[in-house]
Tab-separated table of C-alpha atoms and ligand atoms in Angstrom:
chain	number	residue	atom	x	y	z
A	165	UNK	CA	98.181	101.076	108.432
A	166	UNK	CA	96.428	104.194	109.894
A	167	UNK	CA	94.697	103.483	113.598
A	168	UNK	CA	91.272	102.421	113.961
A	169	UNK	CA	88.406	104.602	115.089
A	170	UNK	CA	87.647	102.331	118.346
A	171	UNK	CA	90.885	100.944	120.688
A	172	UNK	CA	89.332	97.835	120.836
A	173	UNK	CA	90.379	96.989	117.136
A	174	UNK	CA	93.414	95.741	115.933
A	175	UNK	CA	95.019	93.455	112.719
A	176	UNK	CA	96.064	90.119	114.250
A	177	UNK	CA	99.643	87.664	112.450
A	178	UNK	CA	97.507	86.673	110.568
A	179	UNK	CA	96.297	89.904	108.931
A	180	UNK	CA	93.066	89.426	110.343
A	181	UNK	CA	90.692	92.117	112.307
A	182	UNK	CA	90.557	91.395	116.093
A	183	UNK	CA	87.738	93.065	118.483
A	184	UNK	CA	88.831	92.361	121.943
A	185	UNK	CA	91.926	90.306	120.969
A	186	UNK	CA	89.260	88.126	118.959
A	187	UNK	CA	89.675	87.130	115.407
A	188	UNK	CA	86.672	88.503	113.385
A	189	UNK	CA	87.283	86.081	110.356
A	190	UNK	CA	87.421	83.232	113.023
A	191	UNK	CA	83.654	84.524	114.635
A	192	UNK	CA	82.102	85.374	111.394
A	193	UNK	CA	82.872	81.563	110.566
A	194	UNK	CA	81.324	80.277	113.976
A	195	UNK	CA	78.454	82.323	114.183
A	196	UNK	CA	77.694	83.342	110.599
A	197	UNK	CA	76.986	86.615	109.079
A	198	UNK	CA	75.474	89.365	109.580
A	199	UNK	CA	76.492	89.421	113.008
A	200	UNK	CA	76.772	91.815	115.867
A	201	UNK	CA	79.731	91.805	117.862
A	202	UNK	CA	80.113	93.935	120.983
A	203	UNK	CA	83.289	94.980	123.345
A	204	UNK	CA	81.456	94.308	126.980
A	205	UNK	CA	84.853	95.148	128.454
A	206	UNK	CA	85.095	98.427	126.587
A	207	UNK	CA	81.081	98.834	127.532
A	208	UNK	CA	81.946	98.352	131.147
A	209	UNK	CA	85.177	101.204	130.552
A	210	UNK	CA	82.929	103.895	129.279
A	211	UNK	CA	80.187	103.508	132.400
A	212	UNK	CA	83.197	103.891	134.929
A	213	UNK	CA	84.741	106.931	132.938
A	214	UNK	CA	81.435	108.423	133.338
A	215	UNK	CA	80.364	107.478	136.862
A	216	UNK	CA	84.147	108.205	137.699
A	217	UNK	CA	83.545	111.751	136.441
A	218	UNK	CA	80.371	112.498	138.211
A	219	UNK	CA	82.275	111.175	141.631
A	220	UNK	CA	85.405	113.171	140.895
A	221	UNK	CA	83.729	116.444	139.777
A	222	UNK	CA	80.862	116.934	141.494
A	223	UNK	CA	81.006	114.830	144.552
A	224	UNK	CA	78.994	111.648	142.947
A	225	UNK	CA	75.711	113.863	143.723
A	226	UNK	CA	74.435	112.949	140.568
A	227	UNK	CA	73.014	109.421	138.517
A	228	UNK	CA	74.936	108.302	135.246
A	229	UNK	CA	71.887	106.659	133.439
A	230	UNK	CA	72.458	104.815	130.346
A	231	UNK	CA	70.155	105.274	127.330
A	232	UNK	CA	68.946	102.043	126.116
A	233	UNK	CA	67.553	103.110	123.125
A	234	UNK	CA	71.038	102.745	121.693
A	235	UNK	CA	71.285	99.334	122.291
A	236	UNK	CA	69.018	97.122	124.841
A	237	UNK	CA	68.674	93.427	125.872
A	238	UNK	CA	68.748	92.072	128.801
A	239	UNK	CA	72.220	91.323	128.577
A	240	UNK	CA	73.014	95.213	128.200
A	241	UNK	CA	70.581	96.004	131.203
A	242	UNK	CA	72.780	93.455	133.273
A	243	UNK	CA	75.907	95.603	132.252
A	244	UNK	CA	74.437	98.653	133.546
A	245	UNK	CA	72.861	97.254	137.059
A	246	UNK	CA	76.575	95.794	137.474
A	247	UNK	CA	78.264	98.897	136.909
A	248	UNK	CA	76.103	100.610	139.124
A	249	UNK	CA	74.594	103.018	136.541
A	250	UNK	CA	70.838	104.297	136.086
A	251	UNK	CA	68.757	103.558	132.943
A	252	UNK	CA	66.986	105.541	130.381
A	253	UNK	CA	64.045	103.903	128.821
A	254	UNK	CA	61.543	104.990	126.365
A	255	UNK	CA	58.963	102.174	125.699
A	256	UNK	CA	56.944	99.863	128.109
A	257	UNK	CA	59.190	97.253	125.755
A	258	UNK	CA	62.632	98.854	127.174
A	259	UNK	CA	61.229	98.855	130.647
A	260	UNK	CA	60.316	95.418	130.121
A	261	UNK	CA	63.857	94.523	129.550
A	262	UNK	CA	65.235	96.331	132.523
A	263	UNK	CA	62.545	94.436	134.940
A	264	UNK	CA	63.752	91.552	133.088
A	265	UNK	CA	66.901	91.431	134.947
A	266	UNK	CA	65.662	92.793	137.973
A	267	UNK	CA	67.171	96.646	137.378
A	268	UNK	CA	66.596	98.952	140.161
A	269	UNK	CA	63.688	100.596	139.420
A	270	UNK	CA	64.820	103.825	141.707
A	271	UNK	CA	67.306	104.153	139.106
A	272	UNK	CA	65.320	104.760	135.982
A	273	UNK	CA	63.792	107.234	134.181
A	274	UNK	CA	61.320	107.027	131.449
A	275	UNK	CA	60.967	109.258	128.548
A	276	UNK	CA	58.925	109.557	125.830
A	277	UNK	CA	56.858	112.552	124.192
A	278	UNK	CA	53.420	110.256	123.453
A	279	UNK	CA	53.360	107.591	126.947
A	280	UNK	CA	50.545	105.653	126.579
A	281	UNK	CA	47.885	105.002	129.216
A	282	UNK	CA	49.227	101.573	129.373
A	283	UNK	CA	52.910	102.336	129.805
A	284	UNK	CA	52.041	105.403	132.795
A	285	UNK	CA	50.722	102.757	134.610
A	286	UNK	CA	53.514	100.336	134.215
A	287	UNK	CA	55.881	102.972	135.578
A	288	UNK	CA	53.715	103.475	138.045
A	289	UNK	CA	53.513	99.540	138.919
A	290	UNK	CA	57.146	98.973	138.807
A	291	UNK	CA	57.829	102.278	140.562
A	292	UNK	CA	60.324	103.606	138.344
A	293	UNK	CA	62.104	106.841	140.074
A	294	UNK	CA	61.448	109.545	137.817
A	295	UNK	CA	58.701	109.839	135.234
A	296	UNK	CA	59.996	112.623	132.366
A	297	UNK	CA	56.728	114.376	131.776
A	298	UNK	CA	56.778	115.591	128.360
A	299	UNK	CA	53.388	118.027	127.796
A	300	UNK	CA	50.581	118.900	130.221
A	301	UNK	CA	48.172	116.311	128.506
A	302	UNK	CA	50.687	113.915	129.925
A	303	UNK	CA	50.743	115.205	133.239
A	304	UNK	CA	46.673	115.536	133.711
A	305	UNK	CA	46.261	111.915	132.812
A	306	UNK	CA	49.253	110.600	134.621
A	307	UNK	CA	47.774	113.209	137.763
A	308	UNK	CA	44.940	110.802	137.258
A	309	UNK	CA	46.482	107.349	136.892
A	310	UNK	CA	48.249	107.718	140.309
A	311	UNK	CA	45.086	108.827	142.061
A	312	UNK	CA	43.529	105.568	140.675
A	313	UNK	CA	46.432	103.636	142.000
A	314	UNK	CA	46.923	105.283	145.022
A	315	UNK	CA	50.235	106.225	145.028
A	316	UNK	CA	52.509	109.618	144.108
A	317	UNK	CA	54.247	110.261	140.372
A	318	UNK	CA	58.199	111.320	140.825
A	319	UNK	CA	58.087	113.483	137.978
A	320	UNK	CA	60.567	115.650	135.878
A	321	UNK	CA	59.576	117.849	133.275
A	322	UNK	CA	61.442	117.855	129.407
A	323	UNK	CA	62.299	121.241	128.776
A	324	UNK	CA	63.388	122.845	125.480
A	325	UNK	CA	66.501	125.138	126.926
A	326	UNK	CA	66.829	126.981	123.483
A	327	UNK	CA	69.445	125.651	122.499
A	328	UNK	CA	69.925	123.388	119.429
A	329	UNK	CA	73.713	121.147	119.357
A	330	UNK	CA	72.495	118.798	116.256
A	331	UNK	CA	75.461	120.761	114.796
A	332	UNK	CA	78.914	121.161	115.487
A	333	UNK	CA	77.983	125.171	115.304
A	334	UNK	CA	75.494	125.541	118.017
A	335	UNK	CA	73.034	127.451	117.620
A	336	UNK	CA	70.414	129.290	120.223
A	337	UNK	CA	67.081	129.393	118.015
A	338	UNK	CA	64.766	127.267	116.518
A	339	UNK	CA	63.851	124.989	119.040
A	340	UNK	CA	60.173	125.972	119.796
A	341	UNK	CA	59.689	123.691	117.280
A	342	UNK	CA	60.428	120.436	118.741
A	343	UNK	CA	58.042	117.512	119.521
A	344	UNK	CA	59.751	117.443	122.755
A	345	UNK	CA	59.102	119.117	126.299
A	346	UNK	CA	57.745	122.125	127.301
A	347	UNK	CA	59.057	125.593	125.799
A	348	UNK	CA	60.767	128.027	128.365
A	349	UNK	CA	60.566	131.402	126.202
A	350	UNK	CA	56.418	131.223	126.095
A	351	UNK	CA	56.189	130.669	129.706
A	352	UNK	CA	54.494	127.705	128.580
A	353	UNK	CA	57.469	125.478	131.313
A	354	UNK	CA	56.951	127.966	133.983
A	355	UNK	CA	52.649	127.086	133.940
A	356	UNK	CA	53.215	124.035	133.798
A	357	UNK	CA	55.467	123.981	137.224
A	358	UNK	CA	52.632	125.307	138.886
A	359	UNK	CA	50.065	123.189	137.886
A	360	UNK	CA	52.162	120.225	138.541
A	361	UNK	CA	53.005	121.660	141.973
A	362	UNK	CA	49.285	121.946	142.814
A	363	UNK	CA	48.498	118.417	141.601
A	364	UNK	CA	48.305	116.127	144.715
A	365	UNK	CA	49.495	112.702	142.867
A	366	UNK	CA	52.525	114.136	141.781
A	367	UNK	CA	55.817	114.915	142.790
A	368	UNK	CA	57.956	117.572	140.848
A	369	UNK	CA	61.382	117.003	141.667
A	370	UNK	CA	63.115	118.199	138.663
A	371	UNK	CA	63.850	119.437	134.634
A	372	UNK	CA	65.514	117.868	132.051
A	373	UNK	CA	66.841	118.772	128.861
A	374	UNK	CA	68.734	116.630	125.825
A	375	UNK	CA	70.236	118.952	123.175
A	376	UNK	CA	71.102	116.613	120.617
A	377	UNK	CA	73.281	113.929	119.693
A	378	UNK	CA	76.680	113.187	118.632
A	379	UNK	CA	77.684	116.946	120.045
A	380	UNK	CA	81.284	117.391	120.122
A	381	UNK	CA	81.591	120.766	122.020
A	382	UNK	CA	81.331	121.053	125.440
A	383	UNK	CA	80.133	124.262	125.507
A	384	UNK	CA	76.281	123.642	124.389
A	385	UNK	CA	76.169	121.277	127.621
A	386	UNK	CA	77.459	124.513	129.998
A	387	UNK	CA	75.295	126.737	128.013
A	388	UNK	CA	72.255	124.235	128.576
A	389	UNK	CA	73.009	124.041	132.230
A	390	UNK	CA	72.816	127.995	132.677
A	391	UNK	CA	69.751	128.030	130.790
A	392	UNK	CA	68.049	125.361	133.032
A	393	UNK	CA	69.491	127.205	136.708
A	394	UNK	CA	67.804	130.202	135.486
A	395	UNK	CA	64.865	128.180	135.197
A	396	UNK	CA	65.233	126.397	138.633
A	397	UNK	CA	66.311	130.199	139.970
A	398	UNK	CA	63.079	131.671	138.803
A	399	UNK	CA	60.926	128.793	140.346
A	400	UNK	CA	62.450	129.654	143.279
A	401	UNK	CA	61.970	133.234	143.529
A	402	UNK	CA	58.322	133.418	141.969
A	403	UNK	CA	57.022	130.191	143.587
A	404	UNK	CA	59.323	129.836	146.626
A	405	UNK	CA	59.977	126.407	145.328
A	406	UNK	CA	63.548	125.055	145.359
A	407	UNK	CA	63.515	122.363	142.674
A	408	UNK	CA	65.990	119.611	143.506
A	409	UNK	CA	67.414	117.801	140.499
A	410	UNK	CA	68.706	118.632	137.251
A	411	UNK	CA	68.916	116.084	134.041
A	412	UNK	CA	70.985	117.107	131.443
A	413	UNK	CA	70.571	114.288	128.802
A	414	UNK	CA	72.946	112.736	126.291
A	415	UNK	CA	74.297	113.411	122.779
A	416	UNK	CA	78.393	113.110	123.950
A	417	UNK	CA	79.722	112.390	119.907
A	418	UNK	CA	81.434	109.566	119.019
A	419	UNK	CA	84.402	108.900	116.651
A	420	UNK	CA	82.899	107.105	113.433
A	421	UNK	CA	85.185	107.934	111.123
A	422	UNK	CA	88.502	109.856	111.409
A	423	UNK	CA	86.877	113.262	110.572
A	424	UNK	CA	85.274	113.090	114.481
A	425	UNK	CA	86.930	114.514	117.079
A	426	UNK	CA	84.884	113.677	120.268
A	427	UNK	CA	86.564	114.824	123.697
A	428	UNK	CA	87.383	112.354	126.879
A	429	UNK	CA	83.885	111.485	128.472
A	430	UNK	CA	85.332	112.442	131.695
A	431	UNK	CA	85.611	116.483	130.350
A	432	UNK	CA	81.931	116.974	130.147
A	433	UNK	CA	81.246	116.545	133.633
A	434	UNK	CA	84.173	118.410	134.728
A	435	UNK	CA	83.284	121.325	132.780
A	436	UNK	CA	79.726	121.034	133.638
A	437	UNK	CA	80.264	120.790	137.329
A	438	UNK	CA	82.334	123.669	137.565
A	439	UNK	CA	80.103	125.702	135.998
A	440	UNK	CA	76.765	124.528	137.695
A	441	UNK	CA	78.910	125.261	141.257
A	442	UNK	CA	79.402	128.615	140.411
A	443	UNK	CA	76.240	129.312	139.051
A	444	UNK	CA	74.644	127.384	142.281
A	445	UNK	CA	76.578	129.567	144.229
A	446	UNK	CA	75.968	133.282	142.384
A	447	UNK	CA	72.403	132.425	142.460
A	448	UNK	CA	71.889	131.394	146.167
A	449	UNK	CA	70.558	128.225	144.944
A	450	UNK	CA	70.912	124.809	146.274
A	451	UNK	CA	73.341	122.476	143.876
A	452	UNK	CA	70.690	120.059	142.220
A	453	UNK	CA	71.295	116.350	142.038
A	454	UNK	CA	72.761	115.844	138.298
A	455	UNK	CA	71.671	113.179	135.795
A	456	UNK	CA	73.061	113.004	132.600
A	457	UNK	CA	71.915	109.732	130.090
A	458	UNK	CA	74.993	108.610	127.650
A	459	UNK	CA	73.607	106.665	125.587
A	460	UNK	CA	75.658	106.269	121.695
A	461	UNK	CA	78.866	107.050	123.808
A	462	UNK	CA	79.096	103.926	126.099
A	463	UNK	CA	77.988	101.275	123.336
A	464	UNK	CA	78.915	102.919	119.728
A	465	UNK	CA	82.903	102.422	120.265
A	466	UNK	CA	82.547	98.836	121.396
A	467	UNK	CA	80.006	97.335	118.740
A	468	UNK	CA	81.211	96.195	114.919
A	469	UNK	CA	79.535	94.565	112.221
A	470	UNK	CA	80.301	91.522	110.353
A	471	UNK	CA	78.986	90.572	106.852
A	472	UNK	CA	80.011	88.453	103.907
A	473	UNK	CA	80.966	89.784	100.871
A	474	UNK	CA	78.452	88.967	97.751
A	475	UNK	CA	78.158	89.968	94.189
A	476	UNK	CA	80.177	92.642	93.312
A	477	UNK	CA	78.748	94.999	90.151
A	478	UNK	CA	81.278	97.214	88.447
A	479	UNK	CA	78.994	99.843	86.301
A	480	UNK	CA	82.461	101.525	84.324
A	481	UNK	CA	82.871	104.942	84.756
A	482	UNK	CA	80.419	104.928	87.288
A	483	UNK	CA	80.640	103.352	90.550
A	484	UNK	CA	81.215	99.737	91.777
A	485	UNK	CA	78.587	98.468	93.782
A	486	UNK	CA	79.712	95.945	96.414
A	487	UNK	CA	76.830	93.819	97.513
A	488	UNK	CA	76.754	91.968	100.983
A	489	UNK	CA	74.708	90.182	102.998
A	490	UNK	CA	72.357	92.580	105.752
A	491	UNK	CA	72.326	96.887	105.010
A	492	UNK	CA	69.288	98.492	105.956
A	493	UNK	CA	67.412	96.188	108.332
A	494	UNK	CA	70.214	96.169	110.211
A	495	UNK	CA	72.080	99.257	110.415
A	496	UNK	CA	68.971	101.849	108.860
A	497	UNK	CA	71.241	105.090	109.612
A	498	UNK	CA	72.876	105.487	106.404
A	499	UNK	CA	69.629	105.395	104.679
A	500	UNK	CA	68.346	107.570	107.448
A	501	UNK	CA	70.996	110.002	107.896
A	502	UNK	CA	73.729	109.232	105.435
A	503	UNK	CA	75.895	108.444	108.691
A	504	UNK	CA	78.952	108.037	108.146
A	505	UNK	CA	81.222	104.804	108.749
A	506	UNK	CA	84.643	103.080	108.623
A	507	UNK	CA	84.846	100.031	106.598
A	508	UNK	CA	87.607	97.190	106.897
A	509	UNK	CA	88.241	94.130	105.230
A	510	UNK	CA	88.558	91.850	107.930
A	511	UNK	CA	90.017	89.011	106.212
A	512	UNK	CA	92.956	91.334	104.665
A	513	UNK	CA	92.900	94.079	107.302
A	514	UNK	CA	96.816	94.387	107.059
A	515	UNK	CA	96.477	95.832	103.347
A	516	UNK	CA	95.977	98.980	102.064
A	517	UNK	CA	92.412	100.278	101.096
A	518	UNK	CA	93.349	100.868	97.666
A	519	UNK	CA	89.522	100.756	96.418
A	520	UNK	CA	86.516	103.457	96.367
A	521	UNK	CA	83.296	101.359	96.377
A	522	UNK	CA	79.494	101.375	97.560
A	523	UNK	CA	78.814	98.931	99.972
A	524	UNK	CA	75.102	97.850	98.691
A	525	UNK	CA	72.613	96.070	100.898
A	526	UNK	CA	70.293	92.450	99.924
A	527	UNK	CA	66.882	94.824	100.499
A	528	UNK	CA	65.012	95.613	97.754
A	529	UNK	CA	65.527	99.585	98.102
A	530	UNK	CA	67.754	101.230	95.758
A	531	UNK	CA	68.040	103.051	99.302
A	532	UNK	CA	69.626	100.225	101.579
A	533	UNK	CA	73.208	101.473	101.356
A	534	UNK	CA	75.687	101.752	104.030
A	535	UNK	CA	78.144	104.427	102.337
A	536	UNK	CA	78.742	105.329	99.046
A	537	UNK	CA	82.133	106.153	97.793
A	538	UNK	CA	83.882	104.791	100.747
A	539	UNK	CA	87.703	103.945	100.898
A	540	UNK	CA	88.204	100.120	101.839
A	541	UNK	CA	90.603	97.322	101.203
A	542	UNK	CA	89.910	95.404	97.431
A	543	UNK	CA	87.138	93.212	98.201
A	544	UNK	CA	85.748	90.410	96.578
A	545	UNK	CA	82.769	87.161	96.863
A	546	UNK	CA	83.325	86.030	100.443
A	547	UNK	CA	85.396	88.549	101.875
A	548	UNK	CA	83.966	89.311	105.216
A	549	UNK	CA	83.416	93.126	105.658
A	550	UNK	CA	83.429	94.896	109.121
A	551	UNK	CA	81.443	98.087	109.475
A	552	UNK	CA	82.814	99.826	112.397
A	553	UNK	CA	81.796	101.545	115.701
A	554	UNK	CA	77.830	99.991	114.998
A	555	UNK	CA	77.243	99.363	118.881
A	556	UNK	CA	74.933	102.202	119.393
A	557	UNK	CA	70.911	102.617	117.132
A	558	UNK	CA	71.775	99.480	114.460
A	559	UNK	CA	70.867	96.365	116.715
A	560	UNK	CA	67.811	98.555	118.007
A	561	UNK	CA	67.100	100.077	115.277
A	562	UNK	CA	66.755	97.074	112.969
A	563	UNK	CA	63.715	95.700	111.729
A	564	UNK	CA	62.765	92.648	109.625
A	565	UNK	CA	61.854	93.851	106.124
A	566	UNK	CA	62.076	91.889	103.601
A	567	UNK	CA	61.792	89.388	106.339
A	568	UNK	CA	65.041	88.563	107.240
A	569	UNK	CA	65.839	87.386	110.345
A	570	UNK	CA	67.838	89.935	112.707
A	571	UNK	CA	71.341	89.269	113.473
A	572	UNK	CA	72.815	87.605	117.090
A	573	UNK	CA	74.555	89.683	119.211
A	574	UNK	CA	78.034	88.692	120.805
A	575	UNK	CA	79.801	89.943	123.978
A	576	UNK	CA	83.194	89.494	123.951
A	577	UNK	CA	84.595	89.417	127.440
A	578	UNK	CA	88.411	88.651	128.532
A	579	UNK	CA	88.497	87.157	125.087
A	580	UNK	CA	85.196	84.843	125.815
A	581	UNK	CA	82.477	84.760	123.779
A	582	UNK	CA	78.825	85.543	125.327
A	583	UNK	CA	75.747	85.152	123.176
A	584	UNK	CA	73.725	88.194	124.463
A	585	UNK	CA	70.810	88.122	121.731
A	586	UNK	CA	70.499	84.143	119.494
A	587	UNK	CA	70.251	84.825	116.154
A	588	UNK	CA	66.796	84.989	114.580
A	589	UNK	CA	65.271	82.293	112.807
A	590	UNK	CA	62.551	81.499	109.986
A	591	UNK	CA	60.368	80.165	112.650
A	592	UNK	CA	60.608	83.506	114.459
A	593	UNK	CA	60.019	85.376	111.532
A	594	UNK	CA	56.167	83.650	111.130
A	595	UNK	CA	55.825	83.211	114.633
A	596	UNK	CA	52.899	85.645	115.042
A	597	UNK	CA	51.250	84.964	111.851
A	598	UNK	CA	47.858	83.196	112.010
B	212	LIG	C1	68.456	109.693	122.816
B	212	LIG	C2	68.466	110.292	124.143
B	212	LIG	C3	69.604	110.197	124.944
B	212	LIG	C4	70.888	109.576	124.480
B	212	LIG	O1	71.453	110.229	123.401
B	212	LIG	P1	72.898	109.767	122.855
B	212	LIG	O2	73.136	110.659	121.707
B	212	LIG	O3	72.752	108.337	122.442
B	212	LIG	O4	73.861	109.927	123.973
B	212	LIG	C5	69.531	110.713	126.216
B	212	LIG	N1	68.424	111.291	126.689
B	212	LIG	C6	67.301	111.398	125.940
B	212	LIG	C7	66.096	112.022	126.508
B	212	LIG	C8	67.288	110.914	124.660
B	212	LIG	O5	66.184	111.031	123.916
């Protein structure tokens, strides 16, 4: 029996599959399938390793602030305020959620390349502590927006460094075209620094860049860093303005399947720091306060998902199509992105996976598949399947098409089970129809 991809997971006497010393055969009959079942302990891990590493490396001048794109609800916002940790949010729904438990408002930052009147102001309202300006159409009406409400924008702007780590091979062109941020090589950033400067609702305090996601290399992150105090150096000199913070996004990979190799959490920072010291201290520039925003990294590990095992279609010669009971409405990324995932029988996770099959979803889209050709223990009708490492851009991700009610979410804690999201109903499914 080879290890699994997360350390949370483990087979059980009874042959079962166990997430947090919890039998998965034993939830999936309590709380049905598909369900959502998340690690909170191994959540609450991953936030210390990466606060830890921003104390230990670079004196804790910096904000760890979780992205809750990959996975929010309240419950997950709770998580964060207890740990201490910033948030990341993208959509007045997200902030929403955070205000919903009463997060720190100082502590977030909100992103987004198209903010809406609407949502400027409710940043503004709630006083969130850094507003990531993405274009100067953004910053003209948000200029305005804080003049009507009397009060000053913290603002950061999204800058495109250069440099693209979608890809293990990292790669230094291309990126001009990107819906996101302001480009550095056009001068377009540097214009936009000194209109923002002038401006007398807003505050600059900072630039951010996010090169990717699921980057296993350190070195893009280092790279991006030297790019961006270059930036902050030339600020300086031209426009005698010492810019004081420096957010260097996400995008820290994950291991899905045993092909990934990701590196401890705890090495980014360490690398990073050492290198944004030196730099700091070669340039005769002040050391910036550092943000970085893990977002897949702190919830993909600690999330699985359960389904039962349908029909099962052997087409000889072929393939064998193994139907079960969610796919694309609620994990969309293999139909996105042909992501990649580790499948276990839960109920016979002590066996070999002796069987190549596709794991077919109930939509009707020839599409909604969650891997084709994948190695897994023989399954058959009521078998309950567990898709691994799903904590991070399923639960959010997932819609209702077809209409089918979204899945609960569970935290597991010291072996005690926490609903964090009910499952959906019919009820909910027509409750806005008139
Ligand atoms: C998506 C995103 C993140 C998080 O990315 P992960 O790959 O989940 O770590 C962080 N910052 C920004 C701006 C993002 O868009």
């Amino acid at each position: 029996m080879s290890e699994f991809v997360s350390k949370n997971l483990a087979v059980n006497e009874k042959g079962h599959l166990t997430i947090g010393g919890m039998d998965t055969v034993e939830l999936a009959k309590e709380y049905g399938t598909p369900l959502y079942v998340m690690d909170e302990d191994l959540i609450r891990e991953h936030c210390r390793s990466f606060r830890r590493s921003m104390e230990k490396y670079y004196d804790g001048a910096g904000l760890v602030c979780y992205a809750s794109k990959a996975f929010c609800c309240k419950e997950m916002c709770r998580i964060a305020k207890e740990e201490g940790i910033g948030l990341d949010v993208v959509s007045a729904g997200e902030l929403y959620t955070a205000a919903g438990v009463d997060f720190p408002m100082d502590k977030v930052c909100y992103h987004g390349n198209n903010k809406t009147d609407f949502e400027l102001c409710m940043a503004l309202k709630y006083k969130v502590g850094r507003i990531i300006v993405d274009n100067i159409f953004e910053l003209e009406r948000l200029n305005e927006l804080a003049a009507e409400a009397g009060v000053k924008a913290r603002i950061m702007y999204r800058i495109k460094p250069g440099i693209d780590a979608h890809t293990h091979d990292f790669v230094k062109t291309g990126q001009i075209d990107s819906k996101f941020g302001f480009a550095l090589e056009t001068g377009e950033a540097f214009e936009a620094v000194k209109r923002a400067l002038s401006m007398e609702h807003i505050e600059f305090v900072g630039v951010h860049c996010h090169i990717g996601s699921q980057i296993f290399d350190i070195a893009p992150f280092a790279e991006a860093a030297e790019v961006m105090l270059c930036f902050i150096e030339k600020i300086k000199k031209e426009l005698n303005y010492e810019i004081r913070e420096l957010n260097l996004g996400g995008g820290f990979g994950i291991k899905y399947t045993e092909e990934d190799t990701p590196v401890p959490y705890e090495n980014y920072m360490e690398h990073v720091s050492k290198r944004v010291k030196e730099l700091c201290k070669e340039k005769g520039i002040k050391q910036p306060f550092i943000l970085i925003e893990p977002g897949r990294s702190i919830v993909a590990p600690a999330g699985i998902t359960l389904y039962t095992v349908g029909g099962i279609k052997e087409i000889p010669n072929i393939r064998t199509y193994v139907s079960i009971d969610g796919g694309m409405g609620d994990n969309p990324r293999y139909a996105l992105y042909k992501s990649a995932y580790d499948f276990v029988a839960a109920n016979k996770a002590d066996r070999d996976k002796d069987s190549v099959v596709t794991i077919a979803g109930r939509c009707c889209e020839s599409g909604d598949l969650l891997g084709e050709g994948v190695s897994v223990q023989t399954l058959e009708p009521g078998d309950t399947l567990a898709v691994l490492a799903t904590g991070a851009y399923n639960y959010s991700m997932s819609s209702n098409y077809n209409r089918v009610p979204k899945p609960p979410v569970l935290m597991i804690s010291d072996k005690k089970v926490k609903i964090a999201v009910k499952r959906e109903t019919l009820e909910d499914i027509i409750r806005n129809d008139e």
